Tab-separated table of C-alpha atoms in Angstrom:
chain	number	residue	atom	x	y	z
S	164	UNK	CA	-169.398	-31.876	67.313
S	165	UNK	CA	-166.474	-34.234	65.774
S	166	UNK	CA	-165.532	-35.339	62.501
S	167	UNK	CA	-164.220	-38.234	60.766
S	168	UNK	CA	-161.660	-37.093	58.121
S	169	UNK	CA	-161.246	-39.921	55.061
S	170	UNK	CA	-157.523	-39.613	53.623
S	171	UNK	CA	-158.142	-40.559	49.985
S	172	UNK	CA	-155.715	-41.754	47.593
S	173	UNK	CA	-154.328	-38.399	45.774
S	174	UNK	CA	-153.665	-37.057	48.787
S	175	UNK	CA	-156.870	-35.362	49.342
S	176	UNK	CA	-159.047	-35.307	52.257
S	177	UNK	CA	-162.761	-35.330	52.821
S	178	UNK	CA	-164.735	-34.333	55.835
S	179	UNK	CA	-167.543	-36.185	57.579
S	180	UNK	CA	-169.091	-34.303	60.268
S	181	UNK	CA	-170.598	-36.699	63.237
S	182	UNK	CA	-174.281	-34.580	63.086
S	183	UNK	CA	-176.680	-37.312	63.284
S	184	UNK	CA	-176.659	-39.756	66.247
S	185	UNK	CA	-175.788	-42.398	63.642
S	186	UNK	CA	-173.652	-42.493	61.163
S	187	UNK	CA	-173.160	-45.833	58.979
S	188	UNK	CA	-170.084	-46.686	56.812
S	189	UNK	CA	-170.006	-49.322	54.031
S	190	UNK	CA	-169.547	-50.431	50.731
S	191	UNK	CA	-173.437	-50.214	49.879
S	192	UNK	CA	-174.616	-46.713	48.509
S	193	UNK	CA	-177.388	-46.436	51.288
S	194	UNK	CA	-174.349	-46.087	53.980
S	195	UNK	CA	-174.183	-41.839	54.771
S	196	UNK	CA	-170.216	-42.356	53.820
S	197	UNK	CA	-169.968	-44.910	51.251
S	198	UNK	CA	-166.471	-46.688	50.541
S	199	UNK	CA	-166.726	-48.353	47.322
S	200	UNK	CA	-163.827	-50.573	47.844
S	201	UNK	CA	-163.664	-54.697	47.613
S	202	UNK	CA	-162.633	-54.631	51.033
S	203	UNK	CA	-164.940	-53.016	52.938
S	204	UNK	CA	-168.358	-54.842	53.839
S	205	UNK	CA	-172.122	-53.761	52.566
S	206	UNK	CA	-172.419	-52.379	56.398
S	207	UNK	CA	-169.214	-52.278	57.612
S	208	UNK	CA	-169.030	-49.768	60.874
S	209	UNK	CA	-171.325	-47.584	62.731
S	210	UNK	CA	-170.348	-44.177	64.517
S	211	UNK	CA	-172.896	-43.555	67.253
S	212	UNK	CA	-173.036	-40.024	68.407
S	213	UNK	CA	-174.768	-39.052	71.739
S	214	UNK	CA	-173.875	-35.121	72.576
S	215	UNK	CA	-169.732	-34.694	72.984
S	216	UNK	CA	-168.883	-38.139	72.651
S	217	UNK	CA	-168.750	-40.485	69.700
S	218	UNK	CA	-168.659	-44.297	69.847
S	219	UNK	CA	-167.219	-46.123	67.003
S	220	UNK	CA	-168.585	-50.034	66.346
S	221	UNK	CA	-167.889	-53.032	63.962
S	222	UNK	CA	-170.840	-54.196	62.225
S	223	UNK	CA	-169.789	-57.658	61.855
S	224	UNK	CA	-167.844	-57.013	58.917
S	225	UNK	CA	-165.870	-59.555	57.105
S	226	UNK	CA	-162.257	-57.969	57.518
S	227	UNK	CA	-162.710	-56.322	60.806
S	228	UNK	CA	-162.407	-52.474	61.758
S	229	UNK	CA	-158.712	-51.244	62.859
S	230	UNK	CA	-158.222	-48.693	65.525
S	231	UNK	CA	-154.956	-47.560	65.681
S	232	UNK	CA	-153.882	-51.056	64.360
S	233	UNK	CA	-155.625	-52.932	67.028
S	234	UNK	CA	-158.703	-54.762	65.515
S	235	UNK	CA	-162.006	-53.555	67.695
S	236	UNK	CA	-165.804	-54.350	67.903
S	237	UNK	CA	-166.402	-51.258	70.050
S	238	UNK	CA	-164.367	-48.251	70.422
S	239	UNK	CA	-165.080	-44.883	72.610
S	240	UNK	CA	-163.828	-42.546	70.391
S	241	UNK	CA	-160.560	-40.454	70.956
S	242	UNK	CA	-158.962	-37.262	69.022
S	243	UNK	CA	-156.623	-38.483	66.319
S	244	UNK	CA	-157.502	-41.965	66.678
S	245	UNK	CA	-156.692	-43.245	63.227
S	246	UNK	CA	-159.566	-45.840	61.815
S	247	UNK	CA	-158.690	-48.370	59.240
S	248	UNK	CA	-162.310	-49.864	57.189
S	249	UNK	CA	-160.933	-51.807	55.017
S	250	UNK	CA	-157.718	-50.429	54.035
S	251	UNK	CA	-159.594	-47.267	53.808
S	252	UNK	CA	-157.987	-44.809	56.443
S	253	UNK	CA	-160.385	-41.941	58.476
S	254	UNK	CA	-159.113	-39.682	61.410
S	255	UNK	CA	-161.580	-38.801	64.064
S	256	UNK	CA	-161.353	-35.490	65.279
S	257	UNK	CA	-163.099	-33.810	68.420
S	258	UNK	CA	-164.177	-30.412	68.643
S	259	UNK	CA	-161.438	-29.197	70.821
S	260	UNK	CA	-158.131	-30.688	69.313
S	261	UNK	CA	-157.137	-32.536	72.068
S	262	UNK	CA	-155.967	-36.153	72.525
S	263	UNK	CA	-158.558	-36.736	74.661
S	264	UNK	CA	-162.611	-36.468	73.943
S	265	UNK	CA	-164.061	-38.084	76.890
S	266	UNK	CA	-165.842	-36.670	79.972
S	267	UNK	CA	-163.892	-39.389	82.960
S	268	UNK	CA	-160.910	-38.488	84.356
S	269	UNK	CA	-159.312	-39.287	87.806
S	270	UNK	CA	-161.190	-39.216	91.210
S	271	UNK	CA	-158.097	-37.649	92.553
S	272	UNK	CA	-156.364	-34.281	91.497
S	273	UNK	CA	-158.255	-33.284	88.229
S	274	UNK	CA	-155.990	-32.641	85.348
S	275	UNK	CA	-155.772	-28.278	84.753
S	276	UNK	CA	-156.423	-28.316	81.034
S	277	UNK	CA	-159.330	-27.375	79.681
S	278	UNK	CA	-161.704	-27.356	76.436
S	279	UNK	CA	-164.453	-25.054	76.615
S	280	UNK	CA	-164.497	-24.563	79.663
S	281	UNK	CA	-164.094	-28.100	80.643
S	282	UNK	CA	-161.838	-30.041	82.887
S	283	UNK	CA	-160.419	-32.849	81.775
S	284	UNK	CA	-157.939	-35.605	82.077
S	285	UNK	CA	-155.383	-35.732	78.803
S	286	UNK	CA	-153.131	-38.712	79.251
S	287	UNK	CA	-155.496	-41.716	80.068
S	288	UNK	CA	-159.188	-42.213	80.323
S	289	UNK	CA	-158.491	-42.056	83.700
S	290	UNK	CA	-155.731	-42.477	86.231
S	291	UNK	CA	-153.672	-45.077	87.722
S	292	UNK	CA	-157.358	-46.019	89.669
S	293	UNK	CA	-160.324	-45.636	86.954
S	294	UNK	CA	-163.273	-44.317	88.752
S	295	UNK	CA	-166.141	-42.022	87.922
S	296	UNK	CA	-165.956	-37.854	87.847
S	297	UNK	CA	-168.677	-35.378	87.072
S	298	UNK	CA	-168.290	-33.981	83.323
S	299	UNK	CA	-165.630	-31.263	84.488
S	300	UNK	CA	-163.441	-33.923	85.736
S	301	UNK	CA	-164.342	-32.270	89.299
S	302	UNK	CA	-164.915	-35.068	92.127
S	303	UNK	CA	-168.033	-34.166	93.890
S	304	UNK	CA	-167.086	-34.133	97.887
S	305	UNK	CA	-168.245	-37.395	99.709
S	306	UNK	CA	-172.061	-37.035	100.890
S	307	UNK	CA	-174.875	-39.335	102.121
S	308	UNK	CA	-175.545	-41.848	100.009
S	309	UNK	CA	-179.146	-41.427	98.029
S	310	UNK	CA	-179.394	-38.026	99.154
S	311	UNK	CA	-178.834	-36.552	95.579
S	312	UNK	CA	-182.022	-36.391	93.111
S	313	UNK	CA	-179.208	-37.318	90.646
S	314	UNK	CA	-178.245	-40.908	90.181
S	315	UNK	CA	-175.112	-41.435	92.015
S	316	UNK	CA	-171.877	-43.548	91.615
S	317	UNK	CA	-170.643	-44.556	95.497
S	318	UNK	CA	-166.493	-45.568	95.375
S	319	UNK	CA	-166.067	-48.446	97.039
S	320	UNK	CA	-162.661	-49.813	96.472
S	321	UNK	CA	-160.022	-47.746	94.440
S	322	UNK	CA	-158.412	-44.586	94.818
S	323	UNK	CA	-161.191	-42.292	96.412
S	324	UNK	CA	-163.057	-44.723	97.996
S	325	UNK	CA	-165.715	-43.424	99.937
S	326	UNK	CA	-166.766	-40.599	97.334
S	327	UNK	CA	-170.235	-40.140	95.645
S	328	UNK	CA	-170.029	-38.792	92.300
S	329	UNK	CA	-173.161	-37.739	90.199
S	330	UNK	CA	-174.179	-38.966	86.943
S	331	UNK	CA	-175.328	-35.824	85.167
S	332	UNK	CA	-174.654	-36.585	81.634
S	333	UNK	CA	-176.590	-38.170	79.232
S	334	UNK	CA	-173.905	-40.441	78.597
S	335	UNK	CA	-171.723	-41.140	81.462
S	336	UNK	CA	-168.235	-42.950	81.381
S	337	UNK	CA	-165.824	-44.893	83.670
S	338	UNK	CA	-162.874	-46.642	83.438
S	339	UNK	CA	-159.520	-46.572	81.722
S	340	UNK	CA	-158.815	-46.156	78.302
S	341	UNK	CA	-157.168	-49.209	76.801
S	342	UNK	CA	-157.845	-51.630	79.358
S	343	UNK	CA	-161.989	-51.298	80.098
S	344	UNK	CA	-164.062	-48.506	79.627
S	345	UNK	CA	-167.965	-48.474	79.773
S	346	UNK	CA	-170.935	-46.266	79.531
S	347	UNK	CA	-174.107	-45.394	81.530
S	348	UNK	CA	-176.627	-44.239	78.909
S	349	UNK	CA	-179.573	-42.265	80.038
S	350	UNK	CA	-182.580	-44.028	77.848
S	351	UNK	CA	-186.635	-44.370	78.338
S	352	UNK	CA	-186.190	-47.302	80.906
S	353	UNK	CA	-183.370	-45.874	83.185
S	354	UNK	CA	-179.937	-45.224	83.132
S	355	UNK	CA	-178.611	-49.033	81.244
S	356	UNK	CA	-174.253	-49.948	81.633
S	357	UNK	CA	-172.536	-50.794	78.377
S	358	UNK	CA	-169.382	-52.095	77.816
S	359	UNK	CA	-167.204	-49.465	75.027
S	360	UNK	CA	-163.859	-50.583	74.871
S	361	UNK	CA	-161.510	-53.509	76.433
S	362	UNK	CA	-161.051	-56.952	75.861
S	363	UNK	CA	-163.461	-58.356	78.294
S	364	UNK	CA	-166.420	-56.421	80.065
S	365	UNK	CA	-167.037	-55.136	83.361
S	366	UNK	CA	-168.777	-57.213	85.963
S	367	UNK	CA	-172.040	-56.225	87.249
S	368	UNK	CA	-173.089	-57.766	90.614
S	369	UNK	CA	-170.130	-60.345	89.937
S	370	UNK	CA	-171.413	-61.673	86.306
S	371	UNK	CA	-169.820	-60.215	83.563
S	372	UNK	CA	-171.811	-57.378	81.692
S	373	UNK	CA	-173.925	-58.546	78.446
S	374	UNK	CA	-173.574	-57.657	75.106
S	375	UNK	CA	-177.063	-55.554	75.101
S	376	UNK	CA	-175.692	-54.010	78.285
S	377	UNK	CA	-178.029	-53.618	81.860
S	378	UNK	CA	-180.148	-51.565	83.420
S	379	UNK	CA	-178.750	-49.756	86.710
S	380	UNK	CA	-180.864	-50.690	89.825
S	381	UNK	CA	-180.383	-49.350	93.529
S	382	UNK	CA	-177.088	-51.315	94.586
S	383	UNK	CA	-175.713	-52.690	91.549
S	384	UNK	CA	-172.105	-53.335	91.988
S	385	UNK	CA	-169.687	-52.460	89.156
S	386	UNK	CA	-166.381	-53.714	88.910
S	387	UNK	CA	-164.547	-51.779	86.144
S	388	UNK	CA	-160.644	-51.703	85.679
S	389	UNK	CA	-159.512	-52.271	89.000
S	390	UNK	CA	-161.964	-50.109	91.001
S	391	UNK	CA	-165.729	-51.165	92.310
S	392	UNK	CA	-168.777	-48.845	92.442
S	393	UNK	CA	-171.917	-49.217	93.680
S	394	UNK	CA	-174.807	-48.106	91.677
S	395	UNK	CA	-177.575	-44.868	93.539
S	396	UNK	CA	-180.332	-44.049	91.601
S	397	UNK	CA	-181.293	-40.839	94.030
S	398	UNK	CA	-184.671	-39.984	94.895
């Protein structure tokens, strides 16, 4: 489980664990952290927590939300990214005190470290080719397509092309960090694609991905951050 850690203004600090799936942040008392400050909206951000991973979002707030200084509506959280809401400043921290809390690395050679007992990839999102990995940052070896009960991500073009990688998370994420990362969320009506960070979204089946995200069907192609992957839902 994370934290958010609010830097107040003697110097202090104040911890906000992430142990609800949602967490809202705002000026109004009804927020769980309220920030009392001119500033910062009624509802101003949202911190959407689904297992290991923590999603921050802008709730349409007049002066924006600041990641790192870069203004953002969505944001997959990392360790130590710095969030400013309204001039007020919070530090997210992950569980392991690492720069890097997500669960996709590179298709290629997986990165040694480990939290927990989990590989993962602690420079970028991903690689210099953004493509899927199981949670470990292992690459599953190349199999027949559909043959896992799992739903499945087949490579298509990008480094590893040709590999079939399982999706056996309840939240699942590809791409690079900084340039386009997205999610596949397991929810009552399948497994649905939403777009997390980057300036534009990923394309699914050539249209770009919309706001309330899509349902995965058997063949769905997405194009994500320079690599394309074509969507197995198993059997």
């Amino acid at each position: 489980m994370g934290k958010l850690v609010l830097k107040l203004p003697d110097g202090r600090t104040r911890d906000i664990p992430l142990d609800r799936e949602r967490i809202t942040i705002g000026r109004r008392a009804d927020n769980d952290l309220c920030l009392p400050f001119p500033a910062v909206s009624g509802e101003h951000a949202a911190v959407v927590t689904i297992l290991d991973d923590s999603f921050l979002e802008d709730l349409n707030s007049t002066n924006g939300t600041l990641v790192n200084g870069k203004s953002v509506a969505k944001h997959f959280l990392r360790d130590h990214d710095e969030i400013d809401i309204g001039r007020q400043v919070l530090v997210y921290v992950s569980d392991y005190g690492d720069s890097s809390s997500t669960a996709a690395a590179s298709a290629g050679e997986p990165d040694p470290s480990s939290r927990s007992g989990r590989r993962v990839d602690t420079t970028p999102l991903v690689r210099e080719q953004p493509i899927a990995t199981t949670p470990t940052g292992d690459v599953e070896e190349s199999r027949e397509v559909g043959s896992l009960a799992t739903p499945t991500l087949e490579v298509v073009e990008g480094s590893g092309a040709g590999r079939v990688v399982p999706i056996d998370r309840e939240v699942f994420v590809i791409g690079r960090g900084g340039l386009q990362v997205a999610a596949a969320m397991r929810t009552p009506d399948g497994l649905r694609l939403v777009h997390v960070e980057g300036d534009t979204p990923p394309r699914i089946n050539g249209v770009a991905l919309p706001g309330e995200g899509s349902l995965l069907a058997q063949g769905d192609e997405i194009e994500i951050a320079g690599a394309r992957l074509r969507f197995h839902p198993g059997r």
